[in-house]
CSV table of C-alpha atoms and ligand atoms in Angstrom, one decimal:
chain,number,residue,atom,x,y,z
D,22,MET,CA,-79.2,174.0,-85.2
D,23,LYS,CA,-80.1,177.3,-83.8
D,24,LEU,CA,-79.9,180.9,-84.7
D,25,ASP,CA,-76.5,182.3,-84.1
D,26,THR,CA,-76.4,186.0,-84.5
D,27,ARG,CA,-72.8,186.6,-83.5
D,28,VAL,CA,-71.5,187.1,-87.0
D,29,LEU,CA,-74.4,189.3,-88.0
D,30,ARG,CA,-72.7,192.5,-86.9
D,31,HIS,CA,-69.5,191.8,-88.8
D,32,LEU,CA,-71.0,191.3,-92.3
D,33,THR,CA,-70.4,194.1,-94.8
D,34,ALA,CA,-72.8,195.3,-97.4
D,35,GLU,CA,-70.9,193.3,-99.9
D,36,ASP,CA,-71.2,190.2,-97.9
D,37,TRP,CA,-74.9,190.6,-97.8
D,38,ARG,CA,-75.0,191.0,-101.6
D,39,VAL,CA,-73.1,187.9,-102.1
D,40,LEU,CA,-75.2,186.0,-99.6
D,41,ALA,CA,-78.3,187.2,-101.5
D,42,ALA,CA,-76.7,186.1,-104.8
D,43,VAL,CA,-76.2,182.6,-103.4
D,44,GLU,CA,-79.8,182.5,-102.4
D,45,GLN,CA,-80.9,183.6,-105.8
D,46,GLY,CA,-78.7,181.1,-107.6
D,47,THR,CA,-80.1,178.4,-105.3
D,48,LYS,CA,-83.4,178.6,-107.2
D,49,ASN,CA,-81.9,176.8,-110.1
D,50,HIS,CA,-78.7,175.2,-108.8
D,51,GLU,CA,-78.2,173.0,-105.8
D,52,ASN,CA,-74.6,173.9,-106.0
D,53,VAL,CA,-74.4,177.6,-107.2
D,54,PRO,CA,-71.4,177.9,-109.5
D,55,THR,CA,-68.9,180.5,-108.2
D,56,PRO,CA,-69.0,182.4,-111.5
D,57,LEU,CA,-72.8,182.7,-111.2
D,58,ILE,CA,-72.4,184.1,-107.6
D,59,GLU,CA,-70.0,186.7,-109.1
D,60,LYS,CA,-72.5,187.6,-111.8
D,61,LEU,CA,-75.5,187.8,-109.5
D,62,SER,CA,-73.9,189.8,-106.8
D,63,ARG,CA,-72.9,192.6,-109.2
D,64,LEU,CA,-70.2,194.0,-107.0
D,65,LYS,CA,-68.4,197.0,-108.2
D,66,GLY,CA,-65.1,195.6,-107.0
D,67,GLY,CA,-65.5,192.5,-109.3
D,68,ALA,CA,-64.4,189.0,-108.6
D,69,SER,CA,-61.8,189.7,-105.9
D,70,GLY,CA,-64.4,191.4,-103.7
D,71,VAL,CA,-66.8,188.5,-104.3
D,72,HIS,CA,-64.2,186.0,-103.3
D,73,LYS,CA,-63.4,187.9,-100.1
D,74,SER,CA,-67.1,187.8,-99.2
D,75,ILE,CA,-67.4,184.2,-100.2
D,76,SER,CA,-64.7,183.2,-97.8
D,77,ALA,CA,-66.1,185.4,-95.0
D,78,LEU,CA,-69.6,183.8,-95.5
D,79,ALA,CA,-68.2,180.3,-95.7
D,80,LYS,CA,-66.1,180.9,-92.5
D,81,ALA,CA,-69.3,182.0,-90.8
D,82,GLY,CA,-71.1,178.9,-92.0
D,83,LEU,CA,-73.7,180.9,-94.0
D,84,ILE,CA,-72.7,179.2,-97.2
D,85,ALA,CA,-71.0,175.9,-97.7
D,86,LYS,CA,-69.4,173.7,-100.3
D,87,LEU,CA,-71.5,170.8,-101.3
D,88,LYS,CA,-69.9,167.4,-100.7
D,89,ASP,CA,-68.8,165.6,-103.9
D,90,ALA,CA,-69.5,168.7,-106.0
D,91,LYS,CA,-68.4,168.4,-109.6
D,92,TYR,CA,-67.6,172.0,-110.0
D,93,ASP,CA,-66.6,175.0,-107.8
D,94,GLY,CA,-69.7,176.4,-106.1
D,95,TYR,CA,-71.6,177.0,-102.9
D,96,ARG,CA,-75.0,176.3,-101.3
D,97,LEU,CA,-76.9,178.3,-98.8
D,98,THR,CA,-77.0,176.8,-95.3
D,99,TYR,CA,-79.8,177.1,-92.7
D,100,GLY,CA,-77.7,179.8,-91.0
D,101,GLY,CA,-77.4,181.7,-94.3
D,102,LEU,CA,-81.2,181.6,-94.8
D,103,ASP,CA,-81.7,182.7,-91.2
D,104,TYR,CA,-79.6,185.7,-91.8
D,105,LEU,CA,-81.3,186.7,-95.0
D,106,ALA,CA,-84.7,186.5,-93.3
D,107,LEU,CA,-83.5,188.5,-90.3
D,108,HIS,CA,-82.1,191.1,-92.6
D,109,THR,CA,-85.5,191.4,-94.3
D,110,HIS,CA,-87.3,191.7,-91.0
D,111,ALA,CA,-84.8,194.3,-89.9
D,112,SER,CA,-85.0,196.4,-93.0
D,113,ARG,CA,-88.8,196.4,-92.7
D,114,LYS,CA,-88.4,197.6,-89.1
D,115,HIS,CA,-90.2,194.5,-87.6
D,116,VAL,CA,-87.1,193.3,-85.9
D,117,TYR,CA,-84.2,195.4,-84.4
D,118,SER,CA,-82.6,193.0,-82.0
D,119,VAL,CA,-82.6,189.3,-81.3
D,120,GLY,CA,-82.8,187.9,-77.8
D,121,SER,CA,-82.9,184.5,-76.2
D,122,ARG,CA,-84.4,181.4,-77.6
D,123,VAL,CA,-87.6,180.6,-75.7
D,124,GLY,CA,-88.4,177.3,-77.2
D,125,VAL,CA,-87.1,174.6,-79.4
D,126,GLY,CA,-90.0,173.0,-81.0
D,127,LYS,CA,-89.6,169.8,-83.0
D,128,GLU,CA,-90.0,171.7,-86.2
D,129,SER,CA,-88.9,175.2,-85.2
D,130,ASP,CA,-86.8,177.6,-83.1
D,131,ILE,CA,-88.7,180.2,-81.2
D,132,MET,CA,-86.8,183.4,-80.4
D,133,ILE,CA,-87.7,186.5,-78.5
D,134,VAL,CA,-86.9,189.6,-80.7
D,135,ALA,CA,-87.6,193.3,-80.3
D,136,ASP,CA,-88.3,196.2,-82.6
D,137,ASP,CA,-86.5,199.5,-82.3
D,138,LYS,CA,-89.0,200.7,-79.8
D,139,GLY,CA,-88.2,197.8,-77.5
D,140,THR,CA,-91.5,196.0,-78.1
D,141,GLN,CA,-90.9,192.3,-77.7
D,142,LYS,CA,-92.1,189.9,-80.4
D,143,ILE,CA,-91.7,186.3,-81.3
D,144,LEU,CA,-89.6,185.1,-84.3
D,145,LYS,CA,-90.5,181.6,-85.3
D,146,ILE,CA,-88.0,179.9,-87.5
D,147,HIS,CA,-89.3,176.8,-89.3
D,148,ARG,CA,-86.9,173.9,-89.4
D,149,LEU,CA,-88.5,171.2,-91.4
D,150,GLY,CA,-85.7,168.8,-92.1
D,151,ARG,CA,-84.0,169.5,-88.7
D,152,ILE,CA,-84.3,165.8,-88.2
D,153,SER,CA,-82.6,164.2,-91.0
D,154,PHE,CA,-84.7,162.9,-93.8
D,155,ARG,CA,-82.1,160.2,-94.3
D,156,THR,CA,-83.5,158.3,-91.4
D,157,VAL,CA,-86.7,157.5,-93.3
D,158,LYS,CA,-85.7,156.1,-96.6
D,159,SER,CA,-89.1,155.2,-97.9
D,160,ASN,CA,-91.4,158.1,-98.6
D,161,ARG,CA,-88.8,160.2,-100.2
D,162,ASP,CA,-90.5,160.7,-103.5
D,163,TYR,CA,-91.6,164.2,-102.7
D,164,LEU,CA,-88.0,165.2,-102.1
D,165,LYS,CA,-87.0,164.4,-105.6
D,166,ASN,CA,-86.9,166.9,-108.4
D,167,LYS,CA,-86.9,170.0,-106.2
D,168,SER,CA,-85.0,172.5,-108.1
D,169,GLY,CA,-82.0,174.0,-106.5
D,170,SER,CA,-82.4,174.7,-102.9
D,171,GLY,CA,-82.6,171.3,-101.4
D,172,SER,CA,-85.9,170.5,-100.0
D,173,TRP,CA,-85.4,171.7,-96.4
D,174,MET,CA,-85.4,175.3,-97.7
D,175,TYR,CA,-88.5,174.8,-99.8
D,176,LEU,CA,-90.4,172.9,-97.1
D,177,SER,CA,-89.5,175.2,-94.3
D,178,ARG,CA,-90.6,178.2,-96.4
D,179,LEU,CA,-93.9,176.4,-97.2
D,180,ALA,CA,-94.5,175.8,-93.5
D,181,ALA,CA,-93.9,179.5,-92.7
D,182,MET,CA,-96.2,180.6,-95.5
D,183,LYS,CA,-98.9,178.3,-94.5
D,184,GLU,CA,-98.7,179.2,-90.9
D,185,PHE,CA,-98.8,182.9,-91.6
D,186,ALA,CA,-101.7,182.6,-94.0
D,187,PHE,CA,-103.7,180.6,-91.4
D,188,MET,CA,-102.8,183.0,-88.6
D,189,GLN,CA,-104.0,185.9,-90.6
D,190,ALA,CA,-107.3,184.2,-91.6
D,191,LEU,CA,-108.0,183.1,-88.1
D,192,ARG,CA,-107.2,186.4,-86.6
D,193,GLU,CA,-109.5,188.1,-89.1
D,194,GLU,CA,-112.3,185.9,-87.9
D,195,GLY,CA,-111.6,186.8,-84.3
D,196,PHE,CA,-110.0,183.6,-83.2
D,197,PRO,CA,-107.7,183.8,-80.2
D,198,VAL,CA,-104.3,183.5,-82.0
D,199,PRO,CA,-101.2,185.6,-82.0
D,200,GLU,CA,-101.1,188.6,-84.3
D,201,PRO,CA,-99.1,187.7,-87.4
D,202,ILE,CA,-96.8,190.6,-88.2
D,203,ALA,CA,-94.5,189.5,-91.0
D,204,GLN,CA,-93.2,186.5,-92.9
D,205,SER,CA,-89.9,186.2,-94.7
D,206,ARG,CA,-88.7,182.9,-96.2
D,207,HIS,CA,-88.9,180.2,-93.5
D,208,THR,CA,-89.7,182.7,-90.6
D,209,ILE,CA,-92.6,184.5,-89.1
D,210,VAL,CA,-92.7,187.4,-86.7
D,211,MET,CA,-95.8,187.5,-84.4
D,212,ASN,CA,-96.7,189.2,-81.2
D,213,LEU,CA,-95.5,187.7,-78.0
D,214,ILE,CA,-98.2,186.1,-75.9
D,215,ASP,CA,-97.2,186.5,-72.3
D,216,ALA,CA,-98.7,183.2,-71.1
D,217,PRO,CA,-97.5,179.7,-70.3
D,218,PRO,CA,-98.5,176.7,-72.4
D,219,LEU,CA,-101.2,174.6,-70.8
D,220,ARG,CA,-98.5,172.0,-70.4
D,221,GLN,CA,-97.0,174.0,-67.6
D,222,ILE,CA,-100.1,174.5,-65.6
D,223,SER,CA,-100.5,172.1,-62.8
D,224,SER,CA,-104.0,173.0,-61.6
D,225,VAL,CA,-106.8,175.3,-62.5
D,226,PRO,CA,-109.8,176.5,-60.4
D,227,ASP,CA,-112.4,175.1,-62.8
D,228,PRO,CA,-111.2,172.5,-65.3
D,229,ALA,CA,-114.7,172.0,-66.6
D,230,THR,CA,-115.0,175.6,-67.9
D,231,LEU,CA,-111.5,175.5,-69.5
D,232,TYR,CA,-112.3,172.1,-71.1
D,233,ALA,CA,-115.6,173.4,-72.5
D,234,GLU,CA,-113.8,176.4,-73.9
D,235,LEU,CA,-111.2,174.3,-75.6
D,236,ILE,CA,-113.8,172.0,-77.1
D,237,SER,CA,-115.8,174.9,-78.3
D,238,LEU,CA,-112.6,176.2,-80.0
D,239,ILE,CA,-112.3,172.9,-81.8
D,240,LEU,CA,-115.9,173.2,-82.9
D,241,ARG,CA,-115.6,176.8,-83.9
D,242,LEU,CA,-112.6,175.9,-86.1
D,243,ALA,CA,-114.6,173.1,-87.7
D,244,LYS,CA,-117.4,175.5,-88.5
D,245,HIS,CA,-114.9,177.5,-90.5
D,246,GLY,CA,-113.8,174.3,-92.2
D,247,LEU,CA,-110.7,173.7,-90.3
D,248,ILE,CA,-109.0,171.2,-88.0
D,249,HIS,CA,-105.9,172.4,-86.1
D,250,GLY,CA,-104.2,169.0,-86.3
D,251,ASP,CA,-101.9,169.4,-83.3
D,252,PHE,CA,-104.3,170.7,-80.7
D,253,ASN,CA,-102.3,169.7,-77.6
D,254,GLU,CA,-101.1,171.2,-74.3
D,255,PHE,CA,-98.0,172.7,-75.9
D,256,ASN,CA,-99.9,174.6,-78.6
D,257,ILE,CA,-102.4,176.2,-76.2
D,258,LEU,CA,-101.2,179.1,-74.2
D,259,ILE,CA,-103.2,180.1,-71.2
D,260,LYS,CA,-103.6,183.7,-70.6
D,261,GLU,CA,-104.8,184.8,-67.2
D,262,THR,CA,-107.0,187.9,-67.0
D,263,ASN,CA,-108.0,189.4,-63.8
D,264,THR,CA,-111.5,190.7,-63.4
D,265,THR,CA,-112.3,192.3,-60.1
D,266,PRO,CA,-115.9,191.4,-59.3
D,267,THR,CA,-118.4,194.2,-58.7
D,268,THR,CA,-119.7,192.7,-55.5
D,269,PRO,CA,-117.7,190.6,-53.0
D,270,ALA,CA,-120.3,187.9,-53.2
D,271,ALA,CA,-119.8,187.5,-56.9
D,272,SER,CA,-116.1,186.7,-56.4
D,273,ASN,CA,-116.8,183.2,-55.1
D,274,SER,CA,-119.7,182.0,-57.2
D,275,GLY,CA,-119.6,178.6,-55.5
D,276,GLU,CA,-117.7,176.9,-58.3
D,277,VAL,CA,-116.0,173.8,-57.1
D,278,GLU,CA,-112.3,174.1,-57.2
D,279,THR,CA,-110.8,171.0,-58.6
D,280,LYS,CA,-107.3,170.6,-57.4
D,281,ASN,CA,-105.0,168.1,-58.7
D,282,LYS,CA,-103.8,166.3,-55.6
D,283,HIS,CA,-102.0,163.5,-57.4
D,284,SER,CA,-99.8,165.1,-59.9
D,285,GLN,CA,-96.2,166.1,-59.1
D,286,PRO,CA,-95.8,169.3,-60.9
D,287,SER,CA,-92.4,170.4,-61.9
D,288,GLN,CA,-91.1,173.6,-60.4
D,289,GLN,CA,-91.9,175.5,-63.6
D,290,GLU,CA,-95.5,174.6,-63.4
D,291,THR,CA,-98.0,177.2,-62.4
D,292,LYS,CA,-100.7,176.7,-59.9
D,293,LEU,CA,-103.4,179.0,-61.1
D,294,ASP,CA,-105.7,178.3,-58.2
D,295,GLN,CA,-103.0,179.3,-55.7
D,296,GLN,CA,-102.4,182.5,-57.6
D,297,GLU,CA,-106.0,183.2,-57.3
D,298,GLU,CA,-105.9,182.7,-53.6
D,299,ARG,CA,-103.0,185.1,-53.3
D,300,LYS,CA,-104.9,187.7,-55.4
D,301,GLY,CA,-107.7,187.6,-52.9
D,302,GLU,CA,-111.1,188.4,-54.2
D,303,ALA,CA,-110.2,188.9,-57.8
D,304,GLU,CA,-111.7,186.5,-60.3
D,305,ILE,CA,-109.4,185.0,-62.8
D,306,THR,CA,-110.5,184.2,-66.3
D,307,LEU,CA,-108.4,181.8,-68.3
D,308,VAL,CA,-108.2,182.6,-72.0
D,309,PRO,CA,-106.7,180.0,-74.3
D,310,VAL,CA,-104.6,181.3,-77.2
D,311,LEU,CA,-104.0,178.8,-80.0
D,312,ILE,CA,-100.6,178.7,-81.8
D,313,ASP,CA,-98.7,176.5,-84.3
D,314,PHE,CA,-100.6,176.1,-87.6
D,315,PRO,CA,-98.4,174.5,-90.3
D,316,GLN,CA,-100.3,171.2,-90.0
D,317,MET,CA,-103.8,172.6,-90.1
D,318,VAL,CA,-106.1,170.6,-92.4
D,319,SER,CA,-109.5,171.1,-94.0
D,320,MET,CA,-112.6,169.4,-92.7
D,321,GLU,CA,-112.8,168.0,-96.3
D,322,HIS,CA,-109.4,166.3,-96.0
D,323,GLN,CA,-109.6,162.6,-96.6
D,324,ASN,CA,-108.3,161.9,-93.1
D,325,ALA,CA,-110.3,164.7,-91.5
D,326,GLU,CA,-112.1,162.5,-89.0
D,327,MET,CA,-108.9,161.0,-87.8
D,328,TYR,CA,-107.4,164.5,-87.3
D,329,PHE,CA,-110.5,165.8,-85.6
D,330,ASP,CA,-110.8,162.8,-83.2
D,331,ARG,CA,-107.1,163.1,-82.4
D,332,ASP,CA,-107.4,166.8,-81.5
D,333,VAL,CA,-110.4,166.0,-79.3
D,334,ASN,CA,-108.8,163.1,-77.6
D,335,CYS,CA,-105.6,165.0,-76.9
D,336,ILE,CA,-107.6,167.4,-74.8
D,337,LYS,CA,-109.6,164.7,-73.2
D,338,SER,CA,-106.6,162.7,-72.1
D,339,PHE,CA,-104.7,165.7,-71.0
D,340,PHE,CA,-107.5,166.9,-68.8
D,341,LYS,CA,-107.9,163.4,-67.3
D,342,LYS,CA,-104.3,163.0,-66.6
D,343,ARG,CA,-103.5,166.5,-65.3
D,344,PHE,CA,-106.7,167.7,-63.7
D,345,HIS,CA,-108.5,164.4,-63.2
D,346,PHE,CA,-111.4,165.8,-65.1
D,347,VAL,CA,-113.6,163.7,-67.4
D,348,SER,CA,-116.4,165.3,-69.2
D,349,THR,CA,-119.8,163.7,-68.7
D,350,VAL,CA,-120.7,164.8,-72.3
D,351,PRO,CA,-119.6,162.3,-74.9
D,352,GLY,CA,-117.9,163.6,-78.1
D,353,PRO,CA,-117.9,166.0,-79.8
D,354,PHE,CA,-118.1,163.8,-82.9
D,355,PHE,CA,-116.8,164.5,-86.4
D,356,LYS,CA,-120.0,163.7,-88.1
D,357,ASP,CA,-121.9,166.4,-86.1
D,358,ALA,CA,-119.1,168.9,-86.6
D,359,LYS,CA,-119.1,168.3,-90.3
D,360,LYS,CA,-122.8,169.3,-90.5
D,361,THR,CA,-121.9,172.8,-89.1
D,362,VAL,CA,-119.2,173.6,-91.7
D,363,GLY,CA,-120.0,177.0,-93.2
D,364,LYS,CA,-123.2,177.3,-91.2
D,365,ASP,CA,-124.5,180.6,-89.8
D,366,GLY,CA,-122.4,182.5,-92.4
D,367,ALA,CA,-119.1,181.1,-91.1
D,368,LYS,CA,-116.4,181.9,-93.6
D,369,ARG,CA,-114.7,178.8,-95.0
D,370,LEU,CA,-111.1,179.5,-94.0
D,371,ASP,CA,-109.9,176.3,-95.6
D,372,ALA,CA,-111.0,177.6,-98.9
D,373,SER,CA,-109.8,181.1,-98.4
D,374,VAL,CA,-106.3,180.0,-97.5
D,375,ALA,CA,-106.2,177.5,-100.4
D,376,ALA,CA,-107.2,180.5,-102.7
D,377,SER,CA,-104.4,182.6,-101.3
D,378,GLY,CA,-101.7,181.1,-103.6
D,379,PHE,CA,-101.1,177.9,-101.7
D,380,THR,CA,-101.3,175.3,-104.4
D,381,LYS,CA,-102.5,171.7,-103.8
D,382,LYS,CA,-99.0,170.5,-104.6
D,383,MET,CA,-97.6,172.8,-101.9
D,384,LEU,CA,-100.0,171.5,-99.4
D,385,LYS,CA,-99.3,167.9,-100.3
D,386,ASP,CA,-95.5,168.4,-100.2
D,387,LEU,CA,-95.8,170.1,-96.8
D,388,GLU,CA,-98.1,167.5,-95.4
D,389,ALA,CA,-95.9,164.6,-96.5
D,390,ALA,CA,-92.9,166.3,-94.9
D,391,ILE,CA,-94.7,167.0,-91.6
D,392,ARG,CA,-95.9,163.4,-91.5
D,393,GLU,CA,-92.5,162.1,-92.2
D,394,GLN,CA,-91.0,164.4,-89.6
D,395,GLN,CA,-93.5,163.3,-87.0
D,396,GLN,CA,-92.9,159.6,-87.8
D,397,THR,CA,-89.2,160.1,-87.3
D,398,ILE,CA,-89.8,161.9,-84.0
D,399,GLU,CA,-92.1,159.1,-82.8
D,400,GLU,CA,-89.6,156.5,-83.8
D,401,LYS,CA,-86.8,158.3,-82.0
D,402,GLU,CA,-88.9,158.9,-78.9
D,403,ALA,CA,-89.9,155.3,-78.8
D,404,GLY,CA,-86.3,154.2,-79.1
D,405,ALA,CA,-84.6,156.7,-76.9
D,406,ASP,CA,-84.8,157.1,-73.1
D,407,SER,CA,-87.2,160.0,-73.6
D,408,ASP,CA,-89.6,160.7,-70.8
D,409,GLY,CA,-91.7,162.7,-73.2
D,410,ASP,CA,-91.3,165.8,-71.1
D,411,SER,CA,-88.4,167.3,-72.8
D,412,ASP,CA,-89.0,170.4,-74.8
D,413,GLU,CA,-85.6,170.1,-76.3
D,414,PHE,CA,-85.5,167.6,-79.1
D,415,LYS,CA,-82.1,166.5,-80.0
D,416,GLY,CA,-82.7,165.3,-83.5
D,417,GLU,CA,-80.1,164.3,-86.0
D,418,ASP,CA,-79.3,167.5,-87.6
D,419,SER,CA,-79.1,168.0,-91.2
D,420,GLU,CA,-75.8,168.3,-93.0
D,421,GLU,CA,-76.1,172.1,-92.8
D,422,ASP,CA,-75.4,171.9,-89.1
D,423,ASP,CA,-71.7,171.3,-89.0
D,424,ASP,CA,-70.3,174.1,-86.9
D,425,GLY,CA,-70.8,172.2,-83.6
D,426,GLU,CA,-70.7,175.3,-81.4
D,427,ARG,CA,-74.1,176.8,-81.8
D,428,ASP,CA,-75.3,175.9,-78.4
D,429,GLU,CA,-72.8,178.1,-76.7
D,430,ASP,CA,-75.1,181.0,-76.0
D,431,GLU,CA,-77.8,178.9,-74.6
D,432,GLY,CA,-79.9,180.9,-72.2
D,433,GLN,CA,-78.3,184.2,-73.1
D,434,GLU,CA,-80.3,187.1,-71.9
D,435,SER,CA,-78.7,190.0,-73.7
D,436,LEU,CA,-80.0,191.3,-77.0
D,437,ASN,CA,-77.7,191.4,-80.0
D,438,VAL,CA,-78.2,194.4,-82.1
D,439,LEU,CA,-78.7,193.6,-85.7
D,440,VAL,CA,-76.5,195.5,-88.0
D,441,ILE,CA,-78.2,196.5,-91.2
D,442,PRO,CA,-76.1,197.5,-94.1
D,443,SER,CA,-76.8,201.1,-95.3
D,444,SER,CA,-77.3,200.2,-98.9
D,445,SER,CA,-80.1,198.0,-99.9
D,446,ALA,CA,-78.1,195.0,-100.7
D,447,LEU,CA,-80.9,192.6,-101.2
D,448,GLU,CA,-82.9,193.2,-104.3
D,449,ASN,CA,-84.1,189.8,-104.8
D,450,GLU,CA,-86.1,189.1,-101.7
D,451,ASP,CA,-88.3,186.1,-102.0
D,452,ILE,CA,-91.1,186.3,-99.6
N,507,ADP,P1,-93.5,174.1,-83.0
N,507,ADP,O1,-94.1,174.0,-84.3
N,507,ADP,O2,-92.0,173.8,-83.1
N,507,ADP,O3,-94.2,173.2,-82.0
N,507,ADP,P2,-94.7,176.4,-81.7
N,507,ADP,O4,-95.3,177.4,-82.6
N,507,ADP,O5,-95.7,175.4,-81.1
N,507,ADP,O6,-93.6,175.6,-82.5
N,507,ADP,O7,-93.9,177.1,-80.6
N,507,ADP,C1,-93.1,176.3,-79.6
N,507,ADP,C2,-93.2,177.0,-78.2
N,507,ADP,O8,-92.8,178.3,-78.3
N,507,ADP,C3,-94.6,177.1,-77.7
N,507,ADP,O9,-95.0,175.9,-77.0
N,507,ADP,C4,-94.6,178.3,-76.8
N,507,ADP,O10,-94.1,178.0,-75.6
N,507,ADP,C5,-93.6,179.2,-77.5
N,507,ADP,N1,-94.3,180.2,-78.4
N,507,ADP,C6,-94.6,180.1,-79.7
N,507,ADP,N2,-95.2,181.1,-80.2
N,507,ADP,C7,-95.4,182.0,-79.1
N,507,ADP,C8,-95.9,183.3,-79.0
N,507,ADP,N3,-96.5,184.0,-80.0
N,507,ADP,N4,-95.9,183.9,-77.8
N,507,ADP,C9,-95.3,183.2,-76.7
N,507,ADP,N5,-94.8,182.0,-76.8
N,507,ADP,C10,-94.8,181.4,-78.0
N,508,MG,MG1,-96.0,173.4,-81.1
């Protein structure tokens, strides 16, 4: 499943209205009855216009017939929801064009987009349910009784809402995270961080400093009541900033360069120490930028200690494996971090996000879904011939994904211009 924008330019204003009507109907009907679609789309041309749009949308895979449906109707597909979200971002001038896909996370697609001034941004499309829920038959309770939409839509939207709320709260507190720009449905627009993930970095001049910085980031989050929950080498981007020293002597402050002589970096990996050599006397500061927040948990969570330790250990084992660096300082330990929560006037971000309209039930639903998705991934990775290095996770796609040709434009470089209908077709945006 990936975003396919090829049909975008061919949709008429009527098609958009009908698509929005299916989305609206989806709130109360898993299978939106065709007469209801007609009613909700309020097209001047009446039923025949609606039917024309329905067949165009169905052909494009934006809506689909439900298997074994008892009456004539349609449901929204992931593709349909993608289009609606893009349309909202476009009409708010956050996105003008869609470029290539930069990453396929396990729970998301990451696209480069640009606004009408050509400023590049990141569009993150949440895909909870990309990996079929059918594979884990236990643990399905939370999927029951979801009105209408089918849980993938509800859960992916929750993931985007939660991630956006946390990104905003963290940003306000001065944490190094991308700037959240907009959220619509299951998608987020944020600024593009021009930096590779830690995963792609084969060696750094001074692992101890970077390690200390990352640990202090974990502790700073804890002080604000939060645990990232997935603090790993994929979710930490490493920005390189050049600071030219004032005196030549200052440029080489005697720090021991720890080169990783044993690893066999892939071609994509970046040797930051070599770059430093090339740049001569300039000093390079590595600034970590944290991303990926749907799984964040409170320091008060019942499994907080496990999540905290897991984040710490992730960094420890990565530094050991990649940079052969082991800190001489033990910990940090959860019990010590717990004592710092809210200290020195640190704002409790867990509480402020919980107060921002995210109900306990929403958090629980999302948490259960993320846990289930992770279990499924682990099971699949354990079973498959995965070397653990692949960014591309070929999960079993949900039933929405039946066009079979979405990978065609893999690696495309060109930008597709989004066509926005002149009339405001979407009056029922649900953001
Ligand atoms: P997932 O939840 O699927 O893991 P992430 O938010 O971690 O998604 O993003 C996946 C990858 O996409 C990251 O590892 C990173 O390479 C890239 N990415 C995500 N957000 C940004 C951003 N704002 N700027 C640059 N690259 C990003
Ligand atoms: Mg990630």
